[in-house]
CSV table of C-alpha atoms in Angstrom, one decimal:
chain,number,residue,atom,x,y,z
A,1,MET,CA,-14.6,-133.4,-101.1
A,2,LYS,CA,-13.6,-136.3,-103.1
A,3,LYS,CA,-11.3,-138.9,-102.3
A,4,SER,CA,-9.0,-137.8,-105.4
A,5,LEU,CA,-8.8,-134.1,-104.4
A,6,ILE,CA,-7.8,-135.0,-100.8
A,7,ALA,CA,-5.1,-137.3,-102.4
A,8,ILE,CA,-3.4,-134.1,-104.6
A,9,ILE,CA,-3.0,-132.3,-101.3
A,10,VAL,CA,-1.1,-134.9,-99.3
A,11,LEU,CA,0.7,-135.7,-102.7
A,12,THR,CA,4.0,-134.0,-101.6
A,13,MET,CA,4.2,-136.5,-98.6
A,14,VAL,CA,3.6,-139.2,-101.0
A,15,ILE,CA,6.7,-138.1,-103.0
A,16,ILE,CA,8.9,-138.6,-99.8
A,17,ALA,CA,7.1,-142.2,-99.0
A,18,ALA,CA,7.9,-143.4,-102.6
A,19,MET,CA,11.8,-143.2,-101.6
A,20,THR,CA,11.1,-145.1,-98.4
A,21,GLY,CA,8.3,-147.9,-98.6
A,22,CYS,CA,8.6,-151.7,-99.4
A,23,SER,CA,9.4,-152.0,-103.0
A,24,ASN,CA,8.5,-155.5,-104.6
A,25,ASN,CA,9.5,-155.1,-108.1
A,26,LYS,CA,11.8,-158.0,-109.3
A,27,THR,CA,13.6,-157.2,-112.8
A,28,THR,CA,16.2,-158.5,-115.0
A,29,GLU,CA,17.5,-155.8,-116.6
A,30,ALA,CA,20.5,-154.1,-115.2
A,31,THR,CA,20.8,-150.6,-114.0
A,32,LYS,CA,22.8,-148.9,-116.2
A,33,VAL,CA,26.1,-146.7,-115.4
A,34,ASP,CA,29.0,-145.5,-117.3
A,35,TYR,CA,31.6,-146.3,-114.8
A,36,ASP,CA,33.4,-148.7,-112.7
A,37,TRP,CA,31.9,-148.0,-109.2
A,38,LYS,CA,35.0,-149.5,-107.4
A,39,GLU,CA,37.6,-146.9,-108.8
A,40,TYR,CA,35.3,-144.2,-106.7
A,41,VAL,CA,33.9,-146.3,-103.5
A,42,GLU,CA,35.1,-148.3,-101.2
A,43,LEU,CA,31.8,-149.8,-99.5
A,44,GLY,CA,31.4,-150.0,-96.0
A,45,GLU,CA,29.2,-152.7,-93.6
A,46,TYR,CA,26.0,-153.1,-95.4
A,47,LYS,CA,25.4,-156.9,-94.4
A,48,ASP,CA,24.6,-158.7,-91.0
A,49,LEU,CA,23.0,-155.4,-90.0
A,50,PRO,CA,20.8,-155.3,-87.3
A,51,PHE,CA,16.9,-154.7,-87.3
A,52,TYR,CA,13.6,-155.8,-85.5
A,53,THR,CA,10.3,-156.2,-86.2
A,54,GLU,CA,7.2,-155.5,-84.4
A,55,GLU,CA,3.5,-156.5,-84.2
A,56,PHE,CA,1.2,-153.7,-84.6
A,57,THR,CA,-2.8,-153.4,-83.7
A,58,VAL,CA,-4.9,-150.6,-84.7
A,59,THR,CA,-8.0,-149.6,-81.9
A,60,ASP,CA,-11.2,-148.8,-82.7
A,61,GLU,CA,-10.5,-145.4,-81.4
A,62,GLU,CA,-7.9,-145.0,-84.1
A,63,VAL,CA,-10.4,-145.9,-87.0
A,64,ASP,CA,-12.7,-143.6,-85.5
A,65,GLU,CA,-10.3,-140.7,-85.7
A,66,GLN,CA,-10.1,-141.0,-89.6
A,67,ILE,CA,-13.5,-141.6,-89.9
A,68,GLU,CA,-13.9,-137.7,-88.2
A,69,THR,CA,-11.1,-136.4,-90.6
A,70,ILE,CA,-12.9,-138.0,-93.7
A,71,LEU,CA,-16.3,-136.6,-92.7
A,72,LEU,CA,-14.9,-133.3,-91.6
A,73,TYR,CA,-13.4,-133.2,-95.6
A,74,ALA,CA,-16.4,-133.9,-97.0
A,75,THR,CA,-18.1,-131.0,-95.0
A,76,GLU,CA,-19.6,-128.5,-97.4
A,77,ILE,CA,-20.6,-124.8,-95.8
A,78,GLU,CA,-23.9,-123.5,-97.3
A,79,THR,CA,-25.5,-119.9,-97.2
A,80,ILE,CA,-28.4,-119.9,-95.3
A,81,MET,CA,-31.0,-117.3,-95.3
A,82,GLU,CA,-32.9,-117.8,-92.3
A,83,GLY,CA,-32.0,-119.2,-88.5
A,84,VAL,CA,-31.0,-117.3,-85.4
A,85,VAL,CA,-27.3,-115.7,-85.0
A,86,GLU,CA,-25.4,-117.7,-82.4
A,87,ASP,CA,-21.9,-117.6,-81.0
A,88,GLY,CA,-19.2,-119.0,-83.6
A,89,ASP,CA,-21.8,-118.6,-86.5
A,90,THR,CA,-20.2,-116.5,-89.6
A,91,ILE,CA,-22.6,-114.1,-91.1
A,92,ASN,CA,-22.6,-111.7,-93.6
A,93,ILE,CA,-24.2,-108.5,-92.6
A,94,ALA,CA,-25.0,-104.5,-94.4
A,95,PHE,CA,-24.5,-101.9,-92.2
A,96,VAL,CA,-24.5,-98.1,-92.0
A,97,GLY,CA,-22.6,-96.1,-89.2
A,98,LYS,CA,-23.4,-92.7,-88.4
A,99,ILE,CA,-22.0,-89.9,-85.8
A,100,ASP,CA,-24.4,-87.0,-85.3
A,101,GLY,CA,-26.7,-88.2,-88.1
A,102,GLU,CA,-24.2,-88.3,-90.8
A,103,GLU,CA,-22.7,-91.0,-92.5
A,104,PHE,CA,-18.6,-91.2,-91.8
A,105,GLU,CA,-16.2,-92.4,-94.4
A,106,GLY,CA,-15.4,-96.2,-93.5
A,107,GLY,CA,-18.6,-96.5,-91.4
A,108,SER,CA,-20.6,-98.6,-94.2
A,109,SER,CA,-20.5,-101.5,-95.8
A,110,GLN,CA,-23.3,-103.5,-98.1
A,111,SER,CA,-22.0,-106.8,-97.9
A,112,TYR,CA,-19.5,-107.5,-94.8
A,113,ASP,CA,-18.4,-111.2,-93.1
A,114,LEU,CA,-18.1,-111.6,-89.5
A,115,THR,CA,-17.3,-114.8,-87.2
A,116,VAL,CA,-19.2,-114.2,-83.8
A,117,GLY,CA,-16.8,-114.7,-81.2
A,118,GLU,CA,-13.4,-114.1,-83.6
A,119,THR,CA,-14.3,-110.9,-85.4
A,120,SER,CA,-12.8,-107.8,-83.5
A,121,MET,CA,-15.2,-105.4,-83.5
A,122,ILE,CA,-16.3,-102.1,-81.3
A,123,ASP,CA,-17.9,-103.2,-77.8
A,124,GLY,CA,-21.2,-104.2,-78.8
A,125,PHE,CA,-21.3,-104.2,-82.4
A,126,VAL,CA,-21.2,-108.6,-82.2
A,127,GLU,CA,-22.7,-108.8,-78.9
A,128,GLY,CA,-26.0,-106.6,-80.1
A,129,LEU,CA,-26.2,-109.5,-83.2
A,130,ILE,CA,-26.7,-112.7,-81.3
A,131,GLY,CA,-30.0,-113.9,-80.8
A,132,LYS,CA,-31.3,-112.1,-84.2
A,133,ASN,CA,-33.1,-113.6,-86.8
A,134,VAL,CA,-31.2,-114.1,-90.4
A,135,GLY,CA,-32.7,-111.2,-92.3
A,136,GLU,CA,-33.7,-108.8,-89.2
A,137,SER,CA,-32.5,-105.5,-89.2
A,138,VAL,CA,-31.3,-104.0,-85.7
A,139,THR,CA,-30.0,-100.5,-84.7
A,140,LEU,CA,-27.3,-100.4,-81.9
A,141,ASN,CA,-26.3,-97.4,-80.2
A,142,LEU,CA,-22.8,-97.6,-79.4
A,143,ARG,CA,-19.4,-95.5,-78.7
A,144,PHE,CA,-16.0,-95.6,-80.2
A,145,PRO,CA,-13.0,-96.5,-77.4
A,146,ASP,CA,-11.2,-93.5,-76.2
A,147,ASP,CA,-8.1,-95.4,-77.2
A,148,TYR,CA,-9.5,-96.2,-80.6
A,149,HIS,CA,-7.0,-96.3,-83.3
A,150,SER,CA,-8.5,-93.3,-85.4
A,151,THR,CA,-8.4,-90.4,-83.4
A,152,GLU,CA,-11.2,-88.7,-85.3
A,153,LEU,CA,-13.3,-91.5,-83.6
A,154,GLN,CA,-12.0,-91.7,-80.3
A,155,GLY,CA,-14.9,-91.4,-77.4
A,156,LYS,CA,-17.6,-90.4,-80.4
A,157,ASP,CA,-20.9,-91.7,-79.7
A,158,VAL,CA,-22.0,-93.9,-83.0
A,159,VAL,CA,-25.8,-95.5,-84.5
A,160,PHE,CA,-24.9,-98.6,-86.8
A,161,ASP,CA,-28.1,-99.4,-88.5
A,162,ILE,CA,-27.5,-103.3,-89.1
A,163,THR,CA,-29.2,-106.0,-91.5
A,164,ILE,CA,-28.0,-109.7,-91.1
A,165,ASN,CA,-28.0,-110.8,-94.8
A,166,SER,CA,-27.4,-114.4,-94.7
A,167,LYS,CA,-25.4,-116.9,-92.4
A,168,ARG,CA,-23.2,-119.7,-93.2
A,169,GLU,CA,-23.5,-123.6,-91.9
A,170,SER,CA,-21.2,-126.3,-91.9
A,171,ILE,CA,-23.2,-129.0,-93.3
A,172,THR,CA,-21.3,-132.4,-92.3
A,173,PRO,CA,-23.0,-135.9,-93.7
A,174,GLU,CA,-23.4,-138.7,-91.8
A,175,LEU,CA,-21.6,-141.7,-92.0
A,176,THR,CA,-23.9,-144.1,-94.1
A,177,ASP,CA,-23.7,-146.7,-96.7
A,178,GLU,CA,-25.4,-144.5,-98.9
A,179,PHE,CA,-21.7,-141.7,-98.3
A,180,VAL,CA,-19.5,-144.6,-98.5
A,181,LYS,CA,-21.0,-145.4,-102.1
A,182,GLU,CA,-20.7,-142.2,-103.2
A,183,TYR,CA,-16.9,-141.2,-101.9
A,184,TYR,CA,-15.6,-144.4,-102.5
A,185,ASP,CA,-15.6,-147.6,-104.1
A,186,MET,CA,-17.1,-149.3,-101.0
A,187,ASN,CA,-21.0,-150.5,-100.2
A,188,THR,CA,-21.0,-150.6,-96.3
A,189,VAL,CA,-19.6,-148.5,-93.6
A,190,GLU,CA,-18.0,-151.4,-92.2
A,191,GLU,CA,-16.3,-152.2,-95.5
A,192,LEU,CA,-14.9,-148.7,-95.3
A,193,ARG,CA,-13.5,-149.2,-91.6
A,194,GLU,CA,-11.8,-152.3,-92.4
A,195,HIS,CA,-10.3,-150.8,-95.4
A,196,ILE,CA,-9.0,-147.7,-93.0
A,197,LYS,CA,-7.7,-150.3,-90.5
A,198,GLU,CA,-6.3,-152.2,-93.0
A,199,ASP,CA,-4.5,-148.7,-94.3
A,200,LEU,CA,-3.7,-147.6,-90.4
A,201,LEU,CA,-1.7,-151.2,-89.8
A,202,LYS,CA,0.2,-150.8,-92.9
A,203,ASP,CA,1.1,-147.2,-92.1
A,204,LYS,CA,2.3,-148.1,-88.9
A,205,GLU,CA,4.5,-150.7,-90.2
A,206,SER,CA,6.1,-148.8,-93.3
A,207,SER,CA,6.9,-145.7,-90.7
A,208,VAL,CA,8.7,-147.9,-88.6
A,209,THR,CA,10.5,-149.9,-91.6
A,210,SER,CA,11.1,-146.8,-92.9
A,211,SER,CA,13.2,-145.6,-90.0
A,212,ILE,CA,15.3,-148.3,-89.5
A,213,LYS,CA,16.0,-148.1,-93.3
A,214,SER,CA,16.8,-144.5,-92.7
A,215,ASN,CA,19.0,-145.5,-89.9
A,216,LEU,CA,20.7,-148.1,-91.2
A,217,TRP,CA,21.2,-146.5,-94.4
A,218,ASN,CA,23.0,-143.5,-92.3
A,219,ILE,CA,25.4,-146.1,-90.9
A,220,ILE,CA,25.9,-147.3,-94.1
A,221,LEU,CA,26.8,-144.1,-95.2
A,222,GLU,CA,29.3,-143.3,-92.5
A,223,SER,CA,31.1,-146.5,-93.0
A,224,THR,CA,31.7,-145.8,-96.5
A,225,ASN,CA,34.5,-144.1,-98.4
A,226,ILE,CA,34.3,-141.9,-101.2
A,227,LYS,CA,37.7,-141.4,-103.4
A,228,SER,CA,36.1,-139.1,-105.9
A,229,TYR,CA,32.9,-138.5,-108.0
A,230,PRO,CA,32.1,-139.8,-111.6
A,231,ALA,CA,31.4,-136.9,-114.0
A,232,SER,CA,27.7,-138.1,-114.9
A,233,GLU,CA,26.9,-138.6,-111.3
A,234,GLU,CA,28.0,-135.1,-110.7
A,235,GLU,CA,26.3,-133.9,-114.0
A,236,ALA,CA,22.8,-135.6,-112.9
A,237,ALA,CA,23.2,-134.5,-109.4
A,238,ARG,CA,23.8,-130.8,-110.3
A,239,ALA,CA,20.9,-131.0,-112.8
A,240,GLN,CA,18.7,-132.1,-109.7
A,241,VAL,CA,19.8,-129.6,-107.2
A,242,GLU,CA,19.1,-126.9,-110.4
A,243,THR,CA,15.5,-127.7,-110.2
A,244,ILE,CA,15.2,-127.9,-106.2
A,245,GLU,CA,16.6,-124.2,-106.2
A,246,GLN,CA,14.2,-123.2,-109.0
A,247,GLU,CA,11.3,-124.3,-106.9
A,248,TYR,CA,12.4,-122.1,-104.3
A,249,ARG,CA,12.8,-119.3,-106.5
A,250,SER,CA,9.3,-120.1,-108.3
A,251,THR,CA,7.8,-119.9,-104.7
A,252,ALA,CA,9.2,-117.1,-103.4
A,253,GLU,CA,8.1,-115.4,-106.7
A,254,SER,CA,4.3,-116.6,-106.2
A,255,TYR,CA,4.8,-114.8,-102.8
A,256,GLY,CA,5.7,-111.6,-104.9
A,257,MET,CA,9.3,-111.5,-103.0
A,258,GLU,CA,12.5,-110.8,-104.0
A,259,TRP,CA,15.0,-113.8,-104.2
A,260,ALA,CA,17.1,-112.4,-100.9
A,261,ASP,CA,14.2,-111.0,-98.9
A,262,PHE,CA,12.4,-114.6,-99.5
A,263,LEU,CA,15.6,-116.0,-97.8
A,264,SER,CA,16.2,-114.0,-95.4
A,265,GLY,CA,12.4,-113.8,-94.4
A,266,LEU,CA,10.6,-117.4,-94.9
A,267,MET,CA,14.2,-119.3,-94.7
A,268,GLY,CA,16.5,-117.6,-92.4
A,269,THR,CA,19.3,-117.8,-94.5
A,270,THR,CA,21.2,-115.6,-96.7
A,271,GLU,CA,21.9,-115.9,-100.1
A,272,GLU,CA,25.3,-117.4,-99.4
A,273,GLY,CA,24.0,-119.7,-97.0
A,274,PHE,CA,21.6,-120.9,-99.4
A,275,GLN,CA,24.4,-121.7,-101.8
A,276,GLU,CA,26.2,-123.3,-98.9
A,277,MET,CA,23.3,-125.7,-98.2
A,278,MET,CA,22.7,-126.6,-102.5
A,279,ASP,CA,26.1,-127.7,-102.4
A,280,GLU,CA,25.6,-129.6,-99.6
A,281,GLN,CA,22.5,-131.0,-101.3
A,282,LEU,CA,24.7,-131.7,-104.1
A,283,ASP,CA,27.5,-133.8,-102.0
A,284,SER,CA,24.7,-135.6,-100.3
A,285,ILE,CA,22.9,-136.8,-103.8
A,286,ILE,CA,26.2,-138.0,-105.0
A,287,LYS,CA,27.3,-139.6,-102.5
A,288,SER,CA,24.1,-141.4,-102.1
A,289,ASN,CA,23.4,-142.1,-105.6
A,290,LEU,CA,27.0,-143.7,-105.7
A,291,ILE,CA,26.7,-146.0,-102.7
A,292,THR,CA,23.3,-147.0,-103.9
A,293,LYS,CA,24.3,-148.6,-107.1
A,294,ALA,CA,27.4,-149.8,-106.3
A,295,ILE,CA,25.3,-151.9,-103.5
A,296,ALA,CA,22.8,-152.6,-106.5
A,297,ASP,CA,25.7,-154.0,-108.8
A,298,GLN,CA,27.2,-155.8,-106.0
A,299,GLU,CA,23.8,-157.9,-105.0
A,300,GLY,CA,22.9,-158.0,-108.7
A,301,ILE,CA,19.8,-155.6,-107.9
A,302,ASP,CA,18.3,-154.5,-111.0
A,303,LEU,CA,16.1,-151.7,-112.0
A,304,SER,CA,14.3,-151.7,-115.3
A,305,ASP,CA,12.4,-148.7,-116.9
A,306,LYS,CA,9.0,-151.3,-117.0
A,307,ALA,CA,9.9,-151.6,-113.1
A,308,TYR,CA,10.4,-147.6,-112.7
A,309,LYS,CA,7.0,-147.3,-114.3
A,310,ASP,CA,5.0,-149.8,-112.5
A,311,ARG,CA,6.5,-148.3,-109.3
A,312,LEU,CA,5.1,-145.0,-110.2
A,313,LEU,CA,1.9,-146.3,-111.6
A,314,GLU,CA,1.5,-147.6,-107.9
A,315,ILE,CA,2.0,-144.6,-106.4
A,316,LEU,CA,-0.6,-142.8,-108.4
A,317,GLU,CA,-3.4,-146.0,-107.7
A,318,ALA,CA,-2.4,-145.5,-104.2
A,319,ASN,CA,-4.0,-142.1,-104.0
A,320,ASN,CA,-6.5,-142.9,-106.5
A,321,LEU,CA,-5.1,-140.4,-108.9
A,322,THR,CA,-4.7,-140.9,-112.9
A,323,GLU,CA,-1.8,-139.5,-114.9
A,324,ASP,CA,-3.8,-137.0,-116.7
A,325,THR,CA,-5.0,-136.2,-113.1
A,326,PHE,CA,-1.7,-135.5,-112.0
A,327,GLN,CA,-0.6,-133.9,-115.6
A,328,THR,CA,-3.2,-131.3,-114.9
A,329,TYR,CA,-2.1,-130.6,-111.4
A,330,TYR,CA,1.5,-130.4,-111.8
A,331,ASN,CA,1.6,-129.5,-115.6
A,332,MET,CA,3.9,-132.7,-116.3
A,333,THR,CA,3.4,-136.3,-116.6
A,334,ILE,CA,4.5,-137.7,-113.5
A,335,TYR,CA,7.0,-139.5,-115.3
A,336,GLU,CA,8.7,-136.3,-116.0
A,337,TYR,CA,8.2,-135.4,-112.4
A,338,ALA,CA,9.8,-138.0,-111.3
A,339,ASP,CA,12.7,-138.0,-113.5
A,340,GLN,CA,13.3,-133.8,-112.4
A,341,ASN,CA,12.9,-135.2,-108.6
A,342,GLY,CA,15.7,-138.1,-108.5
A,343,TRP,CA,12.9,-140.7,-107.9
A,344,ARG,CA,14.6,-143.0,-109.8
A,345,GLU,CA,17.3,-143.2,-107.7
A,346,GLY,CA,15.1,-143.2,-104.4
A,347,ILE,CA,13.6,-146.3,-105.7
A,348,LEU,CA,16.4,-147.9,-106.6
A,349,GLN,CA,18.0,-146.7,-103.2
A,350,ASP,CA,14.4,-148.7,-101.5
A,351,MET,CA,15.6,-151.8,-103.5
A,352,VAL,CA,18.7,-151.8,-101.8
A,353,MET,CA,17.7,-151.5,-98.4
A,354,ASP,CA,15.1,-154.1,-99.2
A,355,LYS,CA,18.3,-156.4,-99.6
A,356,VAL,CA,20.0,-154.9,-96.7
A,357,LEU,CA,17.2,-156.2,-94.5
A,358,GLU,CA,17.6,-159.2,-96.2
A,359,LEU,CA,21.0,-159.6,-95.7
A,360,GLY,CA,20.5,-158.4,-91.9
A,361,LYS,CA,20.0,-160.1,-88.8
A,362,GLU,CA,17.1,-159.9,-86.3
A,363,VAL,CA,17.6,-159.0,-83.0
A,364,SER,CA,15.0,-157.3,-80.2
A,365,LYS,CA,14.4,-154.0,-79.9
A,366,GLU,CA,16.5,-153.1,-77.2
A,367,GLU,CA,19.3,-154.8,-79.1
A,368,TYR,CA,19.0,-152.6,-81.7
A,369,GLN,CA,18.6,-149.6,-80.1
A,370,GLN,CA,22.0,-150.4,-78.4
A,371,TYR,CA,23.3,-150.7,-81.6
A,372,ILE,CA,21.9,-147.7,-83.3
A,373,SER,CA,23.0,-146.0,-80.0
A,374,GLU,CA,26.6,-146.8,-80.4
A,375,LYS,CA,26.9,-146.1,-84.5
A,376,LEU,CA,25.0,-143.1,-84.6
A,377,TYR,CA,24.9,-141.2,-81.2
A,378,ASP,CA,28.3,-142.2,-79.5
A,379,GLY,CA,26.6,-144.5,-77.2
A,380,GLU,CA,24.6,-142.1,-75.9
A,381,GLU,CA,21.1,-143.7,-74.5
A,382,VAL,CA,18.3,-143.4,-76.9
A,383,HIS,CA,14.5,-142.9,-76.9
A,384,MET,CA,12.7,-145.0,-79.6
A,385,HIS,CA,9.2,-143.4,-80.7
A,386,GLU,CA,6.0,-145.3,-81.8
A,387,ASP,CA,6.7,-144.9,-85.6
A,388,GLY,CA,10.3,-146.1,-85.2
A,389,THR,CA,12.5,-142.4,-84.7
A,390,ILE,CA,14.7,-142.7,-82.6
A,391,HIS,CA,16.1,-139.4,-80.5
A,392,GLY,CA,19.1,-138.9,-78.3
A,393,GLY,CA,18.9,-138.6,-74.8
A,394,THR,CA,16.7,-139.8,-71.8
A,395,HIS,CA,15.4,-137.3,-69.8
A,396,GLU,CA,11.3,-136.9,-69.3
A,397,GLU,CA,11.8,-133.1,-70.5
A,398,GLU,CA,13.9,-134.1,-74.0
A,399,VAL,CA,11.5,-137.0,-74.7
A,400,ALA,CA,8.6,-134.7,-74.4
A,401,GLU,CA,9.9,-132.1,-76.2
A,402,ALA,CA,10.6,-134.8,-78.9
A,403,ASP,CA,6.9,-136.0,-79.0
A,404,HIS,CA,5.6,-132.6,-79.3
A,405,ASP,CA,7.4,-131.8,-81.9
A,406,HIS,CA,5.8,-134.6,-83.9
A,407,ASP,CA,2.1,-133.9,-82.5
A,408,HIS,CA,2.0,-130.1,-84.1
A,409,ASP,CA,-1.7,-129.5,-84.9
A,410,HIS,CA,-2.3,-127.8,-88.2
A,411,GLU,CA,-5.6,-126.4,-88.0
A,412,GLY,CA,-7.5,-124.1,-90.8
A,413,GLU,CA,-8.3,-120.7,-89.7
A,414,ALA,CA,-12.1,-119.8,-90.0
A,415,GLU,CA,-13.0,-117.7,-92.9
A,416,GLY,CA,-13.0,-114.0,-92.1
A,417,THR,CA,-10.1,-112.6,-93.7
A,418,GLU,CA,-11.6,-110.3,-96.3
A,419,THR,CA,-11.7,-107.2,-95.9
A,420,ALA,CA,-14.9,-104.8,-95.7
A,421,GLU,CA,-13.8,-102.1,-97.9
A,422,GLY,CA,-13.4,-98.5,-95.9
A,423,THR,CA,-14.5,-100.2,-92.9
A,424,GLU,CA,-13.8,-97.8,-89.8
A,425,ALA,CA,-16.1,-100.2,-87.5
A,426,THR,CA,-13.5,-102.8,-86.7
A,427,GLU,CA,-10.9,-102.4,-83.5
A,428,GLU,CA,-7.9,-103.4,-85.0
A,429,THR,CA,-6.1,-106.0,-83.4
A,430,GLU,CA,-2.5,-105.3,-84.8
A,431,ALA,CA,-1.5,-101.9,-83.7
A,432,THR,CA,1.5,-102.0,-85.8
A,433,LYS,CA,-0.2,-102.3,-89.4
A,434,GLU,CA,0.7,-99.1,-90.8
A,435,THR,CA,-2.5,-98.6,-92.6
A,436,ASP,CA,-4.8,-98.5,-89.4
A,437,THR,CA,-5.5,-94.8,-90.0
A,438,GLU,CA,-6.6,-95.3,-93.1
A,439,GLU,CA,-8.2,-98.4,-93.4
A,440,SER,CA,-9.5,-100.9,-90.8
A,441,GLU,CA,-9.9,-104.9,-91.6
A,442,GLY,CA,-13.0,-106.4,-90.8
C-alpha cells in the first residue's frame, strides 16, 4: 500500500491535529468581524499562564515498531496454488456432503473460504484438512453433533468429499533500500529510520504541546464571561452544526438504518438527546469563536486568506496528499471541506494559543500540574500521562484504567466473513441468529 493511501485513511485524525498543532504563519491582513467583541465578551485570564516544556527522546525500539507497521501496510495477500495446509492458513475449498449416499441441501459449495483455527465447522472437518496439499482431494467421514442447530441433521453420519482449491499467503516485504525507494521518496533504510525518528519526536512534542494548549484554553473559557451572542457568529455556528448533523444522518443512511434506530443503537441516545448534544455543540462553537477573535484582536493576531490556504496545503503535504487526491476522496476541495468544518476558526484559535504560550511563564512540570489541579480539578491531585493529558485522581487503579483507555488495540479481523451459499456444514457460533435453521455462515 502506498504511503498516500495510508494518509487518506488516517486523515480524520489529521483534521483534529490541524486544530491543535503549532502554527508559524505570520500575516498582516486583519481577521474580519462585523461586531465589536467588547459588547459581547469580558475576557478572563489569558496572560502569564504557566506552562512547561520537556525534552523527549526516541528509542530504537520505537522506530522498530513503526517499521513493523509500515511493512504490515505493505503486506500483500496472494492466492497460491501449491503448499501444505497449516494452522492459521486461509484456504479455498470445494466440497460435497452426502448422507446415506445422497447430497443434502446446504451441504455443498464450489468455492468456500475458511481459516484454519478460526472458522467453526463440525468436529473433524477443518482438522481433516491440516497437512494436506493444495490441489489434493480428501474424503472425511464425520458426524453431526447431537445438538446441531439443524434438527434434521442432528446425530447424522455424513461424508464430505473436499478439494483444496488454493490458499492465501501474506507476502510481507523485507526492509531494504529498494523497498524504501519504491514506497518513499528516500534512498536508504537508514534515511527512512532517521525520518521516522524525527517524526516520532515531533509527534511527542506536538502531543504534549496540544494537551497544554487544551488545558490552558479550558482555563480561558472558564474565566471568560459571555454576555450575549453576535448574530453573525450564531448563524455561522448553526451552519457548522447542521453540517455535523448531516454527516451523522449520512452515516445512518449508509448503514441502512432509520435515524431513530441509529441514534439508539449506535449513539446510545434519543432524537431529543441528540438535539441537546447539538445545542451544546452550538454554544461551544460560538463561545470558542468569540473568545478566539477577542484575544486575536486584543493581541493583533491576523489570519489572512493566504495564510489560511498555506496552512491547508501544509496539512496535505504532511500527509503526502495533493489537492486532486483530496477532492477525489472527499468529493470536494480541501478549502470547501475546511470551511464546512470550521478549520479557519480552529487555525486562528491555534495561533491565539501560540500567543498565550508566548505570553505565559515557563514553570516546572510539578508546578504546572498543581496549577491545572487547582483551576480544573478543584485542587484534586492529578496524574499526567506521557502525552501531556491529565486525569484526576491518584489511585493506582484509576491511573491504570486511564492508561488502558489510551492503549486499546484496533486489530483487523482475518478474512472469513463471506458466507458459503447454502452451506449447512458449519457449526453456528451465534445461536441467536434467526436464520440458523435456514442458512449457516461459513
